[in-house]
XYZ file of C-alpha atoms in Angstrom:
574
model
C 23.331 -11.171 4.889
C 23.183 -11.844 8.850
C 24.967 -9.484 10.940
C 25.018 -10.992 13.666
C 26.033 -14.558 13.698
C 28.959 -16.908 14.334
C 32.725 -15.741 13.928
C 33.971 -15.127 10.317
C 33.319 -11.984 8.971
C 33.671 -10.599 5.259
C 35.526 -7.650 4.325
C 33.951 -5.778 1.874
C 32.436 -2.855 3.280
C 34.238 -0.578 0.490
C 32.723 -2.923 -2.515
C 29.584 -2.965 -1.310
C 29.607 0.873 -0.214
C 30.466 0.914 -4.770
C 26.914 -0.467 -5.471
C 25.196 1.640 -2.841
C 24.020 3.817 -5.252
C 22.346 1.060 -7.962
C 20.805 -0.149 -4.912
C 19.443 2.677 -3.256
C 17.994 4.305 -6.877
C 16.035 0.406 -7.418
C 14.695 0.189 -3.602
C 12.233 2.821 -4.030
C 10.352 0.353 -6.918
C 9.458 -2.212 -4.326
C 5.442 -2.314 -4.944
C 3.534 -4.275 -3.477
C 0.689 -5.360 -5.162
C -0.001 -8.281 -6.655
C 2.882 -10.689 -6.573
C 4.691 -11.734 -9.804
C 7.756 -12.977 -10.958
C 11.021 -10.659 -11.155
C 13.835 -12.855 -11.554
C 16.903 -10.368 -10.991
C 19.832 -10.526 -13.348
C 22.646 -13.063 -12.868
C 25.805 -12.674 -11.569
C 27.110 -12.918 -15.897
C 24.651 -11.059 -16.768
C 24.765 -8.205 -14.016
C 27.138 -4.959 -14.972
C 30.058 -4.530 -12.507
C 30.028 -2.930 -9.242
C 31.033 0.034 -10.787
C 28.132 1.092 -12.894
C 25.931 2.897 -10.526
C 22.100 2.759 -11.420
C 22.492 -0.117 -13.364
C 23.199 -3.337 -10.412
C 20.186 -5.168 -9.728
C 19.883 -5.504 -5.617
C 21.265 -9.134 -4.383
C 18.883 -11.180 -1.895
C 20.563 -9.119 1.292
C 21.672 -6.053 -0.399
C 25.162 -7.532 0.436
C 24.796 -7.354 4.015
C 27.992 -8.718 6.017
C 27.583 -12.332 7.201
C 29.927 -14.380 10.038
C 30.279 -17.782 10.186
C 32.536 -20.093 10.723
C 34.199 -22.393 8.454
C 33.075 -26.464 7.825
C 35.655 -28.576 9.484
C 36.452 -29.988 5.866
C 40.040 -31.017 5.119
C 41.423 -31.969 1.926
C 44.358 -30.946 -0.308
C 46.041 -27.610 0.306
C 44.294 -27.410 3.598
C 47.304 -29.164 5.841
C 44.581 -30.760 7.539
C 44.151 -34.954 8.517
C 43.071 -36.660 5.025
C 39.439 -37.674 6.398
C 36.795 -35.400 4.360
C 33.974 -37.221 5.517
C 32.225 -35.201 8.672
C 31.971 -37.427 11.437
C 28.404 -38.984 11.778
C 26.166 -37.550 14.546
C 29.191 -34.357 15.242
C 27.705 -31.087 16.117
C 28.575 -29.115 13.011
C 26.609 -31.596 10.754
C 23.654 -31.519 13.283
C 20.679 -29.719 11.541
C 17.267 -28.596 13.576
C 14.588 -30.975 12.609
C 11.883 -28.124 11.885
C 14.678 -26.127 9.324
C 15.762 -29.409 7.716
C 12.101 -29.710 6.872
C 12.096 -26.700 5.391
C 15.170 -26.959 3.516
C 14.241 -30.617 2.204
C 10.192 -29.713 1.755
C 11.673 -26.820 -0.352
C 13.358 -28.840 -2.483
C 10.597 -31.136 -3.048
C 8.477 -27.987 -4.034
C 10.763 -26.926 -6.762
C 11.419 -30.490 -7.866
C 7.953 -30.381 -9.193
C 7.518 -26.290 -10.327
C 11.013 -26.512 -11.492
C 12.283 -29.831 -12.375
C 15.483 -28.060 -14.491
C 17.001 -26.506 -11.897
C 17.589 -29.520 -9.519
C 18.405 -27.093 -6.405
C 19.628 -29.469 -3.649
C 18.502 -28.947 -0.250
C 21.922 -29.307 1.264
C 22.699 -25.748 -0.931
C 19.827 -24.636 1.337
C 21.801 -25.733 4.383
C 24.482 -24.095 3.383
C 23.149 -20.718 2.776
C 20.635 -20.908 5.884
C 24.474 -21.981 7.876
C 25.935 -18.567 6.813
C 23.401 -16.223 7.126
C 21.753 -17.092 10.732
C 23.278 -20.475 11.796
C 20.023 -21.919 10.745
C 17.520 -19.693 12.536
C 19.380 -19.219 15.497
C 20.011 -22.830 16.026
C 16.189 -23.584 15.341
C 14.722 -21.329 17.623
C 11.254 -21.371 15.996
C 7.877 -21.838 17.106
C 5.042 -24.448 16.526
C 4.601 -23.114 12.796
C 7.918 -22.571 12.037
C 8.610 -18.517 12.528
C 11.148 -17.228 14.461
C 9.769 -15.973 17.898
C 11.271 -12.627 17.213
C 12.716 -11.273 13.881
C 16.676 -11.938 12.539
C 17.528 -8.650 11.479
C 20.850 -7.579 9.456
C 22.442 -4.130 10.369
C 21.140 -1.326 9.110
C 21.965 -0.155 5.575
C 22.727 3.444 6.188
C 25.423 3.894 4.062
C 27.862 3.545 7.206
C 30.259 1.042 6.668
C 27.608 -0.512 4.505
C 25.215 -0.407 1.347
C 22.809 2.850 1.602
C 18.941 1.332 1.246
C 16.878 3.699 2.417
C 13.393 2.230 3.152
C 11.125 0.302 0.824
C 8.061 -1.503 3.366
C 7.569 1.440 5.821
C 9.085 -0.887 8.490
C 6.509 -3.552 8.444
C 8.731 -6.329 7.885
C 12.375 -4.862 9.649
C 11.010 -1.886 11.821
C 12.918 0.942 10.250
C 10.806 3.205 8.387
C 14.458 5.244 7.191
C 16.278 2.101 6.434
C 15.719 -1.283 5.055
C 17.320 -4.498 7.063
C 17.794 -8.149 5.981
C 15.302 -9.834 7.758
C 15.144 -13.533 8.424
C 16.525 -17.004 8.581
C 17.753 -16.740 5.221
C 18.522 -12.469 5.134
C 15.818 -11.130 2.796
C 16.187 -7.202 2.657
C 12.469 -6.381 1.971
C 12.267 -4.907 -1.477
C 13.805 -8.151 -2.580
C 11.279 -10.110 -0.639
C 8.257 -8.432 -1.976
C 9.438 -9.852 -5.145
C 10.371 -13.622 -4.279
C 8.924 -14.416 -1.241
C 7.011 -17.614 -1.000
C 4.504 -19.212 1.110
C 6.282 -22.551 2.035
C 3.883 -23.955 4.579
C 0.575 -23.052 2.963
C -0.668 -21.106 5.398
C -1.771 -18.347 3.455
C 0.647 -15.814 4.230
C 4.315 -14.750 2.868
C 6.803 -14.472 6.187
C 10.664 -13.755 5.845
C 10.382 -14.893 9.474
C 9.352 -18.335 8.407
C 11.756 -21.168 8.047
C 9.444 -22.618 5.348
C 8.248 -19.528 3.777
C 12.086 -18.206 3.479
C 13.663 -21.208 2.474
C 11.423 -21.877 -0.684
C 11.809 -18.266 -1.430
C 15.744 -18.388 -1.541
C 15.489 -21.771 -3.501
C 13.241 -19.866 -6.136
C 15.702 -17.022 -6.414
C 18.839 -19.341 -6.901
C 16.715 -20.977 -9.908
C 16.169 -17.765 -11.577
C 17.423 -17.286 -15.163
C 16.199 -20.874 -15.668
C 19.600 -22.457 -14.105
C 20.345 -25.922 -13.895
C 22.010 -25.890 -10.178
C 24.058 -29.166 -11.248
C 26.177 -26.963 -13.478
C 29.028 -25.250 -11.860
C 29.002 -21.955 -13.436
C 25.047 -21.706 -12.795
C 25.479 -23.250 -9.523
C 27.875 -20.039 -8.692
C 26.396 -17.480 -10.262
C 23.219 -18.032 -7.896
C 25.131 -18.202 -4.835
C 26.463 -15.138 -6.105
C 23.364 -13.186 -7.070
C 22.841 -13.932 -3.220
C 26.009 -11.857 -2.185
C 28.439 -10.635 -4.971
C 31.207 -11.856 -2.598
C 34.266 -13.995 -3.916
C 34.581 -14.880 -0.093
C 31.005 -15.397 0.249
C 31.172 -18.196 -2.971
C 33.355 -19.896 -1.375
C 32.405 -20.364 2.165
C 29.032 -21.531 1.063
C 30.463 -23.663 -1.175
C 32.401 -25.289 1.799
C 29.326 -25.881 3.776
C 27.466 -27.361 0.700
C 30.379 -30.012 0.296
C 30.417 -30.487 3.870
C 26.375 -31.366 4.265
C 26.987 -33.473 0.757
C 29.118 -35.608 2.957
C 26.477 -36.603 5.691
C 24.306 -34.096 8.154
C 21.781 -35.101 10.496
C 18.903 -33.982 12.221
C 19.293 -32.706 15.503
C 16.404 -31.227 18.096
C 15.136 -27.592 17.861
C 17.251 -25.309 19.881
C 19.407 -27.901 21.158
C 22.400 -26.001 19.542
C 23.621 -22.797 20.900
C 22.576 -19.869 19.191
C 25.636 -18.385 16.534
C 27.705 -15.271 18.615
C 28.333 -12.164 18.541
C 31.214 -10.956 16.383
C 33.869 -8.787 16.366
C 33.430 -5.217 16.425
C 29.747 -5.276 16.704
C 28.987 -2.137 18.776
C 31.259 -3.269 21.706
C 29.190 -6.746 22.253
C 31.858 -9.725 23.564
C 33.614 -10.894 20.750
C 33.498 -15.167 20.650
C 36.929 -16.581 20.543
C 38.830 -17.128 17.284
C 38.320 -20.670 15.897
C 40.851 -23.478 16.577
C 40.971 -25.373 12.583
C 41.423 -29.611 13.253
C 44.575 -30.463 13.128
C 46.149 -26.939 14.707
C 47.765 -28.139 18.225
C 46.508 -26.066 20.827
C 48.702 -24.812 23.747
C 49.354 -26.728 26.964
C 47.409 -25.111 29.705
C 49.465 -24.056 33.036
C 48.855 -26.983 35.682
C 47.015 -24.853 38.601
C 48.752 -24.969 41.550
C 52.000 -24.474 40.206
C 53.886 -21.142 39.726
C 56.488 -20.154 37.095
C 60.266 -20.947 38.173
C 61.650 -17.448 37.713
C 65.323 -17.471 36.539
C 68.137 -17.358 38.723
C 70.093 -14.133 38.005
C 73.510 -14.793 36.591
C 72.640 -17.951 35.373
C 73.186 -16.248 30.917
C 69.310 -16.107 30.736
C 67.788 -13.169 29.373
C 64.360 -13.966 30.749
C 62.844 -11.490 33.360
C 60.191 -12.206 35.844
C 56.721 -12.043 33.788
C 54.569 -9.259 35.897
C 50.868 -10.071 36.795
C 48.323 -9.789 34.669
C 46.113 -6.466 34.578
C 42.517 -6.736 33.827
C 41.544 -3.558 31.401
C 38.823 -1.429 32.873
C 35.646 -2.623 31.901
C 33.612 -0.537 28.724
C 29.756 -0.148 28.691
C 28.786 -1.462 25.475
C 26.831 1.797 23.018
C 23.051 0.523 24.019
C 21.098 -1.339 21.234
C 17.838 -1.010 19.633
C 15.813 -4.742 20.463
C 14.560 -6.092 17.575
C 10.682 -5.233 17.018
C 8.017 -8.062 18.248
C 6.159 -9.375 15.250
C 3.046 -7.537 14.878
C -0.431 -9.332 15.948
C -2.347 -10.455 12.484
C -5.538 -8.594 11.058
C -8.865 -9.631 12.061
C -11.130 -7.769 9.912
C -11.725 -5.454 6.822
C -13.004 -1.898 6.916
C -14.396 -0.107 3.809
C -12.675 2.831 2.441
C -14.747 3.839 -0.178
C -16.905 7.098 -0.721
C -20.246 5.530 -2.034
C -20.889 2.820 -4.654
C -18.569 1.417 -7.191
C -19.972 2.757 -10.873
C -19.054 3.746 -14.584
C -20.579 3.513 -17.432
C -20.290 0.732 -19.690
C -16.893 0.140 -21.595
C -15.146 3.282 -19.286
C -12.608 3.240 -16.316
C -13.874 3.036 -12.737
C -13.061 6.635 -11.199
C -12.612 5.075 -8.044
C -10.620 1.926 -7.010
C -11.681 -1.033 -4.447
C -9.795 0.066 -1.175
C -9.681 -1.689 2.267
C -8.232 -1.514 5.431
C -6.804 -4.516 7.139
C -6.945 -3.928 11.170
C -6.140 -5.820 13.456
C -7.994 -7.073 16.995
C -7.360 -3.577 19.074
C -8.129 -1.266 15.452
C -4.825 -0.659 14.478
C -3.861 -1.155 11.049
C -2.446 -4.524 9.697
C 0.968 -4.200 8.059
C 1.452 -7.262 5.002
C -2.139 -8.367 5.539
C -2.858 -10.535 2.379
C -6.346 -8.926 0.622
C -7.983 -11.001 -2.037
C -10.521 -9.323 -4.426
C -12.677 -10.998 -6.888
C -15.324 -10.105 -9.211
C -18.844 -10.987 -9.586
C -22.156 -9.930 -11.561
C -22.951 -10.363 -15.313
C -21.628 -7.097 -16.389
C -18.301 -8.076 -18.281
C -16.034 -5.961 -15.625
C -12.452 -6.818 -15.294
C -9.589 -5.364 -13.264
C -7.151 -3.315 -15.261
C -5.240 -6.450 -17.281
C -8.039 -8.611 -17.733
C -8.059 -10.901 -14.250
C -11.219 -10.778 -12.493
C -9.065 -12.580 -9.244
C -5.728 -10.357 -7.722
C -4.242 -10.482 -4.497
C -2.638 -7.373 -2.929
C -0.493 -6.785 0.098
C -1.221 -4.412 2.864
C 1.331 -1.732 3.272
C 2.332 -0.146 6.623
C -0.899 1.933 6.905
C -2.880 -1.319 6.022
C -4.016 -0.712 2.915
C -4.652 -2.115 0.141
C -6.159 -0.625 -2.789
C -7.162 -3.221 -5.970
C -6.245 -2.246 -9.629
C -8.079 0.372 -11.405
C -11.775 -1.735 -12.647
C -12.656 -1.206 -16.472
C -16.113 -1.705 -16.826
C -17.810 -4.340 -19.084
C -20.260 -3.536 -22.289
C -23.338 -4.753 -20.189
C -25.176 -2.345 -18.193
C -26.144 -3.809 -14.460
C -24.888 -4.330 -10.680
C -21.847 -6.082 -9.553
C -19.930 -7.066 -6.556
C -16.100 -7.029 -5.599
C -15.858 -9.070 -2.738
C -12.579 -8.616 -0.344
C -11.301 -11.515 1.504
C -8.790 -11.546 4.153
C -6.315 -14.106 3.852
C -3.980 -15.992 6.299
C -7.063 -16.278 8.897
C -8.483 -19.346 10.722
C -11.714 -18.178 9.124
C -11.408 -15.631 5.683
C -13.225 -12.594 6.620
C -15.548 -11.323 3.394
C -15.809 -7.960 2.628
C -18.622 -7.104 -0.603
C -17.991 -4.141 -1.964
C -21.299 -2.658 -4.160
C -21.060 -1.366 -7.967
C -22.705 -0.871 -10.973
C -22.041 -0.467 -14.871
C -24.875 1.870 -16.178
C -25.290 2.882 -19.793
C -22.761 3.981 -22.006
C -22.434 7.101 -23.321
C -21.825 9.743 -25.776
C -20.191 13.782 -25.172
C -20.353 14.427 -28.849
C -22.818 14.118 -31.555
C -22.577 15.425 -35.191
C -24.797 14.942 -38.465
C -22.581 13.216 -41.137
C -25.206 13.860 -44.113
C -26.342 17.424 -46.035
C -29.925 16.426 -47.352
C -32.099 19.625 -46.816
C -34.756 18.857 -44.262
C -37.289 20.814 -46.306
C -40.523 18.706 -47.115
C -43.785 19.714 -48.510
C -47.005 19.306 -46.439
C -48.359 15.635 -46.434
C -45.132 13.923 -48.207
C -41.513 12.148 -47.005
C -38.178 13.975 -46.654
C -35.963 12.980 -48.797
C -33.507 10.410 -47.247
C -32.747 9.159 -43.400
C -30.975 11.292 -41.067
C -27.581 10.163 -39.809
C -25.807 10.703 -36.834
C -22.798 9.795 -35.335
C -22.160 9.631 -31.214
C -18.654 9.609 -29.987
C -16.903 9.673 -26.441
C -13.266 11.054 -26.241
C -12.816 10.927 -29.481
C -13.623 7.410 -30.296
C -16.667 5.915 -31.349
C -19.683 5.532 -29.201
C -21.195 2.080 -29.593
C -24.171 1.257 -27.430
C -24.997 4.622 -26.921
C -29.103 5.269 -25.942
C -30.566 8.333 -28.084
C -33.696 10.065 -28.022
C -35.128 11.868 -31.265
C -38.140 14.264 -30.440
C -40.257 16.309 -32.845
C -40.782 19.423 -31.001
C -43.097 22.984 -31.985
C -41.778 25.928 -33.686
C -38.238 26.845 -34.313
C -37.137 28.786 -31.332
C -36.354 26.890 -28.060
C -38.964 29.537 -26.052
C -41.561 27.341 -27.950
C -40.458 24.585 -25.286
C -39.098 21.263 -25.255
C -42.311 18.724 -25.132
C -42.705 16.431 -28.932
C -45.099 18.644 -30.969
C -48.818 17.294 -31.400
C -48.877 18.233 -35.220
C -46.554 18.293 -37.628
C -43.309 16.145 -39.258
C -43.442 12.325 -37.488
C -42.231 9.114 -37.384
C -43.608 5.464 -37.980
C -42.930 3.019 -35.409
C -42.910 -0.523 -36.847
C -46.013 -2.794 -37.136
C -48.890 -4.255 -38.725
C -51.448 -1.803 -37.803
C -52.594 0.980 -40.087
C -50.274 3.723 -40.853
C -52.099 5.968 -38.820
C -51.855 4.378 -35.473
C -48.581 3.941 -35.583
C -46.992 7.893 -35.859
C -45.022 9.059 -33.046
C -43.156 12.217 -32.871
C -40.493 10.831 -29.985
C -38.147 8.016 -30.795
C -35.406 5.571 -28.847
C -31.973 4.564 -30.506
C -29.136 2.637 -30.072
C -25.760 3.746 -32.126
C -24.305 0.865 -33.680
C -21.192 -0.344 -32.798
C -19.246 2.160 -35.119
C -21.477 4.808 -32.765
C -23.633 5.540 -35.888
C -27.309 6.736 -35.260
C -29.668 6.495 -38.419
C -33.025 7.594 -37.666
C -36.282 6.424 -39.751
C -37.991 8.484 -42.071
C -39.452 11.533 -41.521
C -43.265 11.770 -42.600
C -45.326 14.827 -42.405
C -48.501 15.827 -42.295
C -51.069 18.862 -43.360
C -49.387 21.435 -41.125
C -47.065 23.655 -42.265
C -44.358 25.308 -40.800
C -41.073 25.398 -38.714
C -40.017 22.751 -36.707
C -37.101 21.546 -34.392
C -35.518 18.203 -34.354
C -33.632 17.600 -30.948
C -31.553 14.257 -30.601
C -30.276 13.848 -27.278
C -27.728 10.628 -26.206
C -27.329 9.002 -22.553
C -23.974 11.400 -21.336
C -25.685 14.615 -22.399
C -24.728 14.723 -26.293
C -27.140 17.140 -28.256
C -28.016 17.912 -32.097
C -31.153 19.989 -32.698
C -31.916 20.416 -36.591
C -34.343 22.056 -38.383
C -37.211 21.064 -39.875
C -39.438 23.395 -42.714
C -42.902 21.936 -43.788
C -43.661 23.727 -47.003
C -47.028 23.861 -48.763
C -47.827 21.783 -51.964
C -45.669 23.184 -55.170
């Protein structure tokens, strides 16, 4: 959660430090790719803190978060009866642009998730505790934070050990991850629920709208019903297994229940430093309503010492010593967010192509750069297919969207090519610009093939001079094993038995009939084509012959370089 707002800090350091380990072994499976739903387990469901490799990582990776406490009063608080926030105070004052996003958020999941009913003023709450609402609604025109709300750094020092999932291109720590944002995403958990809120093409942590429908659709995970109490914790819960954490949120949530209001954007100061945050001022510990504060000292007007002798035990109070002043450690500023890509760049060696019913050897790959050539980290790349062969990314979709990683990349599934032979085009699109930029990408699916052919039939191929073998040949083409369907094959007649004779279709001897009307004799031909069948079987015509005898060769060649040469004896009349 947010390190670095308001005044109440949690304690648990030494419980989160127990899960370290689950968390750090799932942060490396953070892919980025094409976004899908993967609803972590719920706070029930989840195994303790204790069972290493096992603990799902929470929204922040149980960063620390400060706040401070709802004015709410009520029994077993000692505080004045009223529970009702006054109307128009400060701490029910909400920034008009992250109420928007909190109430548009709920509106969005009202419709995609009608079962879960998550409030918006649960939104509040959470969006309170982790960055006192975007630093008091310090946001720009579109709703993004003008520089990034970063959590500590999860080194394993006095927190959870995440060591880096994005390669910095959403926190700027290629070692360690960060939460990141107005509602603390660490970015392995973001890659897996973030949401684009205000349509505008692009998931942002950094944006109020983006992160707020995110954090909604992780709190409805596990198809919860929000309006039941033990669902309604276990979310808040799967957002930072903290007992302390429950229940502060919980106090904010009842507190915006009772009336909030919208207040300008950044007319509210900006949460504080806390305590022991790398010598930065501390802010001063809160007074609760109702707690009488002390009378100041009038100015002008010393303490009365006592009068010796006079039975008091009081001594003169001595002045007040300032303590030297301490140069805080220096800090890292947070990194600027990065300028967005402007155009695509090829990566590929040459033109897309397999043969029909095979795996692409190569995949689609772009680069996303932006205006000055560098690359484009979380650049959104659309590619889509197009052409009449029957191709399909790996899956079956002919549309997925992948996200750039810190070198810009990004590199579509593996293509698996259709049964028709012929071009195709995948085209790459840009996302998130005022104007897509179109990338087309050249392929083809060429013929399928065969690396093994074999004759599954004995019949001698001994014929006398001027008669029929006996029987067809058959054949059978195969590819890795499996049967070759579609395969092109080529059956030639050729001269004398030994390959020196040469490979050109004999001029005499055995031949075929091709089919038609015309007289027999018109229509011999010693070279055939074939198609195997879609069990990969080849059966070739019958064999005629005519007055020559002799030894021939029979060579059957398929598309893919699949061979059989038989033998062929033309015997004189019995």
């Amino acid at each position: 959660m947010a390190a670095l707002f308001g005044r109440r800090m949690r304690r648990g350091a030494a419980s989160t430090a127990v899960a370290a380990a689950a968390m750090a072994a799932l942060s490396a499976s953070g892919a980025p790719s094409a976004v899908g739903e993967q609803p972590a387990a719920s706070a029930a469901e989840r195994p303790s803190a204790g069972a290493s490799g096992q603990e799902d990582p929470s929204v922040t990776g149980d960063s620390p978060y400060h706040t401070d406490l709802p004015p709410l009063k009520g029994p077993g608080r000692n505080d004045p009866p009223d529970e009702t926030p006054a109307t128009g105070s400060a701490e029910s004052g909400i920034p008009a642009t992250v109420l928007d996003a909190y109430r548009k958020a709920e509106a969005s999941l009202a419709a995609s998730n009608p079962r879960c009913r998550v409030p918006w003023e649960l939104l509040a709450a959470i969006g309170k505790v982790e960055s006192g609402h975007a630093r008091g609604g310090r946001l720009d025109t579109n709703g993004t934070t003008p520089s990034p709300i970063l959590g500590p750094v999860l080194n394993g020092v006095g927190f959870a050990n995440i060591s880096d999932t994005d390669g910095g291109a959403y926190d700027g720590d290629t070692l360690h991850d960060r939460a990141v944002g107005p509602m603390q995403f660490i970015p392995q958990t973001w890659e897996s629920w973030g949401r684009d809120g205000n349509g505008d093409g692009r998931r942002d942590p950094n944006n109020i709208y983006d992160a707020a429908l995110a954090a909604g659709s992780y709190l409805c995970a596990h198809d919860r019903d929000l309006t039941v109490e033990r669902d309604l914790h276990q979310a808040i819960l799967g957002y930072n297994r903290s007992q302390e954490y429950l229940r502060t949120v919980l106090h904010w949530y009842d507190y915006y229940r009772k009336g909030a209001h919208e207040v300008p954007d950044g007319s509210q100061p900006a949460p504080g430093a806390p305590t022991g945050t790398g010598g930065k001022t501390p802010s001063p510990a809160p007074v609760r309503p109702g707690t009488p504060s002390p009378s100041p000292t009038k100015p002008g007007k010393p303490t009365k010492p006592s009068k010796p002798g006079d039975g008091s035990s009081s001594k003169p109070t001595p002045p007040p010593t300032t303590p030297p002043p301490t140069t805080p450690p220096p800090t890292t500023p947070p990194p600027t967010t990065p300028a967005p890509a402007t155009r695509l760049v090829d990566l590929g060696d040459g033109a897309l192509s397999a043969p029909a019913r095979e795996r692409f050897a190569e995949r689609p790959a772009v680069r996303a750069e932006r205006a000055d050539k560098k690359p484009a980290a979380q650049a959104k790349v659309r590619f889509t297919l197009t052409g009449e062969t029957g191709t399909t990314f790996e899956g079956g979709a002919t549309t997925v969207t992948v996200t750039t990683k810190a070198d810009g990349v990004a590199k579509a599934p593996a293509l698996l090519a259709g049964g028709k032979p012929g071009a195709l085009t995948v085209k790459a699109t840009l996302l998130g610009t005022t104007e897509p930029v179109t990338l087309g990408l050249r392929g083809e699916v060429t013929a399928p093939r065969a690396d093994k052919l074999v004759r599954t039939d004995e019949t001698e191929l001994t014929c006398e001079a001027g008669a029929t073998f006996e029987g067809r040949i058959a054949l059978t083409a195969t590819r890795d094993g499996q049967a070759a369907p579609g395969v092109a094959a080529t059956a030639t007649v050729l001269a004398g038995a030994d390959p020196a004779d040469g490979e050109k279709a004999a001029d005499q001897g055995p031949y075929f009939l091709t089919p038609g009307d015309e007289p027999a004799e018109d229509r011999r031909t010693r070279e055939l084509t074939l198609t195997t069948d879609a069990k990969g079987n080849l059966l070739l015509p019958e064999l005629h012959t005519d007055d020559t005898t002799g030894t021939f060769r029979l060579r059957v060649e398929t598309t893919g370089g699949a061979v059989v040469v038989l033998e062929l004896k033309v015997t004189d009349p019995a």
